[in-house]
mmCIF file of C-alpha atoms in Angstrom:
data_model
loop_
_atom_site.group_PDB
_atom_site.id
_atom_site.type_symbol
_atom_site.label_atom_id
_atom_site.label_comp_id
_atom_site.label_asym_id
_atom_site.label_seq_id
_atom_site.Cartn_x
_atom_site.Cartn_y
_atom_site.Cartn_z
ATOM 1 C CA MET A 1 89.351 -33.315 28.748
ATOM 2 C CA ALA A 2 87.329 -36.529 28.561
ATOM 3 C CA ASN A 3 83.671 -36.895 29.456
ATOM 4 C CA LEU A 4 82.444 -40.292 30.594
ATOM 5 C CA ILE A 5 78.774 -40.989 29.923
ATOM 6 C CA ARG A 6 76.953 -44.003 31.312
ATOM 7 C CA ILE A 7 73.681 -44.971 29.660
ATOM 8 C CA VAL A 8 71.027 -47.549 30.481
ATOM 9 C CA LEU A 9 69.112 -48.763 27.429
ATOM 10 C CA SER A 10 65.868 -50.632 27.951
ATOM 11 C CA GLY A 11 62.162 -50.605 27.288
ATOM 12 C CA ALA A 12 58.924 -51.273 29.081
ATOM 13 C CA HIS A 13 59.079 -54.604 30.895
ATOM 14 C CA VAL A 14 56.249 -56.125 28.861
ATOM 15 C CA ASP A 15 57.947 -55.088 25.586
ATOM 16 C CA MET A 16 61.320 -56.452 26.638
ATOM 17 C CA VAL A 17 59.772 -59.791 27.665
ATOM 18 C CA LYS A 18 58.130 -59.947 24.236
ATOM 19 C CA VAL A 19 61.491 -59.251 22.546
ATOM 20 C CA MET A 20 63.040 -62.120 24.522
ATOM 21 C CA ASP A 21 60.133 -64.510 23.946
ATOM 22 C CA GLU A 22 60.226 -63.863 20.190
ATOM 23 C CA GLY A 23 63.986 -64.499 20.039
ATOM 24 C CA ARG A 24 64.808 -60.925 19.008
ATOM 25 C CA LEU A 25 67.131 -60.017 21.889
ATOM 26 C CA ASP A 26 70.303 -60.333 19.772
ATOM 27 C CA LYS A 27 68.810 -58.032 17.136
ATOM 28 C CA TRP A 28 67.744 -55.555 19.827
ATOM 29 C CA CYS A 29 71.286 -55.548 21.235
ATOM 30 C CA ASP A 30 72.810 -55.053 17.780
ATOM 31 C CA GLU A 31 70.471 -52.149 17.030
ATOM 32 C CA ASN A 32 71.349 -50.479 20.339
ATOM 33 C CA LEU A 33 75.060 -50.889 19.663
ATOM 34 C CA GLN A 34 74.615 -49.370 16.187
ATOM 35 C CA TRP A 35 72.776 -46.431 17.794
ATOM 36 C CA GLN A 36 75.697 -45.918 20.193
ATOM 37 C CA HIS A 37 78.183 -45.972 17.318
ATOM 38 C CA HIS A 38 76.074 -43.569 15.255
ATOM 39 C CA THR A 39 75.420 -41.199 18.162
ATOM 40 C CA PHE A 40 78.796 -41.177 19.914
ATOM 41 C CA GLY A 41 81.187 -42.783 17.424
ATOM 42 C CA ARG A 42 82.510 -46.326 17.380
ATOM 43 C CA GLU A 43 85.847 -45.119 18.717
ATOM 44 C CA ASN A 44 84.126 -43.582 21.759
ATOM 45 C CA THR A 45 82.080 -46.656 22.693
ATOM 46 C CA VAL A 46 83.948 -48.210 25.609
ATOM 47 C CA SER A 47 81.517 -50.928 26.678
ATOM 48 C CA SER A 48 78.011 -52.218 26.154
ATOM 49 C CA ALA A 49 76.889 -55.013 28.498
ATOM 50 C CA LEU A 50 73.549 -56.829 28.410
ATOM 51 C CA HIS A 51 72.002 -57.524 31.819
ATOM 52 C CA ILE A 52 69.383 -60.273 31.915
ATOM 53 C CA ASP A 53 69.767 -61.099 35.602
ATOM 54 C CA GLU A 54 67.247 -58.482 36.717
ATOM 55 C CA HIS A 55 63.493 -58.066 36.206
ATOM 56 C CA THR A 56 63.781 -56.318 32.809
ATOM 57 C CA PRO A 57 66.566 -56.937 30.276
ATOM 58 C CA HIS A 58 68.690 -53.839 29.721
ATOM 59 C CA ILE A 59 72.081 -52.684 28.486
ATOM 60 C CA HIS A 60 74.630 -50.699 30.495
ATOM 61 C CA ALA A 61 76.695 -48.681 28.032
ATOM 62 C CA THR A 62 79.713 -46.474 28.603
ATOM 63 C CA VAL A 63 81.031 -43.933 26.133
ATOM 64 C CA VAL A 64 83.904 -41.496 26.422
ATOM 65 C CA LEU A 65 83.887 -38.205 24.572
ATOM 66 C CA ILE A 66 87.089 -36.251 24.141
ATOM 67 C CA VAL A 67 86.532 -32.490 24.395
ATOM 68 C CA THR A 68 89.240 -30.160 23.145
ATOM 69 C CA GLY A 69 89.537 -26.405 23.108
ATOM 70 C CA GLU A 70 87.461 -23.907 25.043
ATOM 71 C CA ARG A 71 84.133 -25.752 24.789
ATOM 72 C CA ARG A 72 84.029 -26.728 28.455
ATOM 73 C CA LYS A 73 81.356 -24.156 29.316
ATOM 74 C CA ALA A 74 78.848 -22.403 27.119
ATOM 75 C CA ARG A 75 75.865 -20.293 28.106
ATOM 76 C CA GLY A 76 76.146 -21.404 31.741
ATOM 77 C CA PHE A 77 75.809 -25.134 30.963
ATOM 78 C CA ARG A 78 78.408 -27.757 31.716
ATOM 79 C CA GLN A 79 79.540 -29.787 28.681
ATOM 80 C CA HIS A 80 77.723 -32.999 29.652
ATOM 81 C CA GLU A 81 74.487 -31.032 30.014
ATOM 82 C CA LEU A 82 74.899 -29.703 26.478
ATOM 83 C CA ILE A 83 75.489 -33.215 25.201
ATOM 84 C CA CYS A 84 72.359 -34.502 26.950
ATOM 85 C CA LEU A 85 70.270 -31.628 25.633
ATOM 86 C CA ASN A 86 71.554 -32.308 22.129
ATOM 87 C CA LEU A 87 70.462 -35.952 22.349
ATOM 88 C CA ILE A 88 66.854 -35.254 23.266
ATOM 89 C CA GLY A 89 64.632 -36.075 20.328
ATOM 90 C CA LYS A 90 67.341 -37.784 18.252
ATOM 91 C CA GLU A 91 66.503 -41.164 16.799
#
């Protein structure tokens, strides 16, 4: 079974404008991609696209997690809910 997760990575508008104005957008993108690789695995990162055509710059990321075995449900939660709960508070 594969779980598809779509993520939007951004910051407060004023902070993102500052990142752009200071020429740090490439670094910000690289750091977000490294976070995706660290959190989900490089092999599971399907796409990561920067959007600068809207009010606040942001990244749309897609990752796919392969789930094997009987881990589809645990304690009444669906697998993607467990993944989301596990990510809260991680840096």
